[in-house]
C-alpha cells in the first residue's frame, strides 16, 4: 500500500555510496532505493575521503531525483526528510546533511538525523516487517564490526572489534592476494572451489564470554603464508588461501553472534552491514540458527550494503526535528 500523503525521503552519503530512497511513513516499505556506488576509488584500492565528497556533490541531485521518480512522488508530496549524520567520513556526511537541510528548509519539512549504524540494523525491519525487539544484532561493514543488544528503548553495545572491521580485513586480505576492491565479494569469488581447511587461519578471542573481535592476527597470518610462497605458488594456492581467509572471518562473526544470543537469551538475531551480503556467512548462520531455533534476519544484499532505505527505516521510529530548528544540525565523524 502506498502512503502518498506521508512519505519519507532519506539520504545517505557517509562513505562511498551516494544514496536516496523514498519510504512510506511507517518506514517498513521502500518505494524506491537508489544507490550510486562510486567507482572512482577502485584504482586506489580503498576509499579516498576527498574523492568521495566530490563525487557525492556531483551525484546527489541526480540520485534524489531518481529516487523520487522511481517512487512516483514529487518533492511536494514528501512529508519528512531523513539523513545520516554520523558516523562516517566527515566531508562525505556533510554533503548529505547540507542537501537534506536545504531540501527540508525549502519545503518547510521536519528532518530526522539518523545514526548510520542504527540504519544498518533498521534494514532488518524492511527485510522482515514482523521483526520486533529484543534481538541481538551484528553489524559487520567496512568501517564497523560490533554486536548490539537491541531493545525497544535502543541499542546497547555488547562487543566490538579491537582493531580492523571485518570488511576492512577482507578488503586488506584481498589487496594482499592481488584481488580487486571491494575485497569481500572479490575474496568470495576467488574462494569458489577452494578448500578452506588447507591453510590454518587463526580466529581470535575465542575464550568463553568474550564478545569482541580481532582481525589483525588473521591478516598477519596471511602475510606470512604469502611470504612463504613464490609468485607461482600464490597463483596455484589462491583459491585455497581465499577460502581459508574468508572462512576465518565467517567463523569469528558467527561464533560471537551466536554466543551473544545465548548469553542474552534473545529469540532472534540480525546481521547487517556490507559483510552480511557474504554468501557463506549467510549459509553458516542459516544452518546454526535453524538448529538452535533462533529467528534469523539477514536483509537481502542490496539492503546490507550502504543504502538510504535503511536510513528511512531508522528515521520512521525516531523523532523528527521540526522546521526550521535543524539549521545548525551538523555531521559528526564518530
Ligand atoms: O556497509 P558497507 O557497504 O559500507 C560501510 O559502511 O563500510 O560495507 C562495505 C564492506 C566492504 O568492506 C566490503 O568488502 C564488504 O562490505 N562486502 C562484503 C560483501 N559485499 C560487501 N564482504 C563479504 N562478502 C560480500 N559479498
Ligand atoms: Zn555502512
PDB file of C-alpha atoms in Angstrom, residues 16 23 27 60 64 76 110 149 161 166 169 184 198 220 244 246 258-259 261 278 287 295 301 310 312 316 321 330:
ATOM      1  CA  UNK A  16      31.409   5.929  -0.954  1.00  0.00           C
ATOM      2  CA  UNK A  23       9.595   5.220   2.076  1.00  0.00           C
ATOM      3  CA  UNK A  27       9.265   3.110   7.295  1.00  0.00           C
ATOM      4  CA  UNK A  60      23.428  13.545  -5.130  1.00  0.00           C
ATOM      5  CA  UNK A  64      17.488  12.154  -5.234  1.00  0.00           C
ATOM      6  CA  UNK A  76       5.760  18.413  -2.672  1.00  0.00           C
ATOM      7  CA  UNK A 110      10.729  18.214   9.512  1.00  0.00           C
ATOM      8  CA  UNK A 149      21.525  -5.982  22.069  1.00  0.00           C
ATOM      9  CA  UNK A 161      36.464  -5.152  17.044  1.00  0.00           C
ATOM     10  CA  UNK A 166      35.547  -7.461   9.265  1.00  0.00           C
ATOM     11  CA  UNK A 169      40.057  -7.314   6.986  1.00  0.00           C
ATOM     12  CA  UNK A 184      34.611  -9.062   0.345  1.00  0.00           C
ATOM     13  CA  UNK A 198      44.046 -26.419   3.539  1.00  0.00           C
ATOM     14  CA  UNK A 220      49.463 -11.230   9.654  1.00  0.00           C
ATOM     15  CA  UNK A 244      40.601 -20.212   4.336  1.00  0.00           C
ATOM     16  CA  UNK A 246      37.064 -15.980   4.227  1.00  0.00           C
ATOM     17  CA  UNK A 258      25.535 -16.912  18.439  1.00  0.00           C
ATOM     18  CA  UNK A 259      27.384 -16.566  21.723  1.00  0.00           C
ATOM     19  CA  UNK A 261      22.321 -14.515  21.523  1.00  0.00           C
ATOM     20  CA  UNK A 278      28.538 -12.700   2.210  1.00  0.00           C
ATOM     21  CA  UNK A 287      22.096 -23.636   9.460  1.00  0.00           C
ATOM     22  CA  UNK A 295      14.878 -16.421  14.267  1.00  0.00           C
ATOM     23  CA  UNK A 301      22.427  -7.955  -0.091  1.00  0.00           C
ATOM     24  CA  UNK A 310      17.674   1.649   5.847  1.00  0.00           C
ATOM     25  CA  UNK A 312      14.462   5.970   6.219  1.00  0.00           C
ATOM     26  CA  UNK A 316      10.479   6.162  10.998  1.00  0.00           C
ATOM     27  CA  UNK A 321      13.343  17.896  14.353  1.00  0.00           C
ATOM     28  CA  UNK A 330      25.864  19.125  11.987  1.00  0.00           C
TER      29      UNK A 330
END
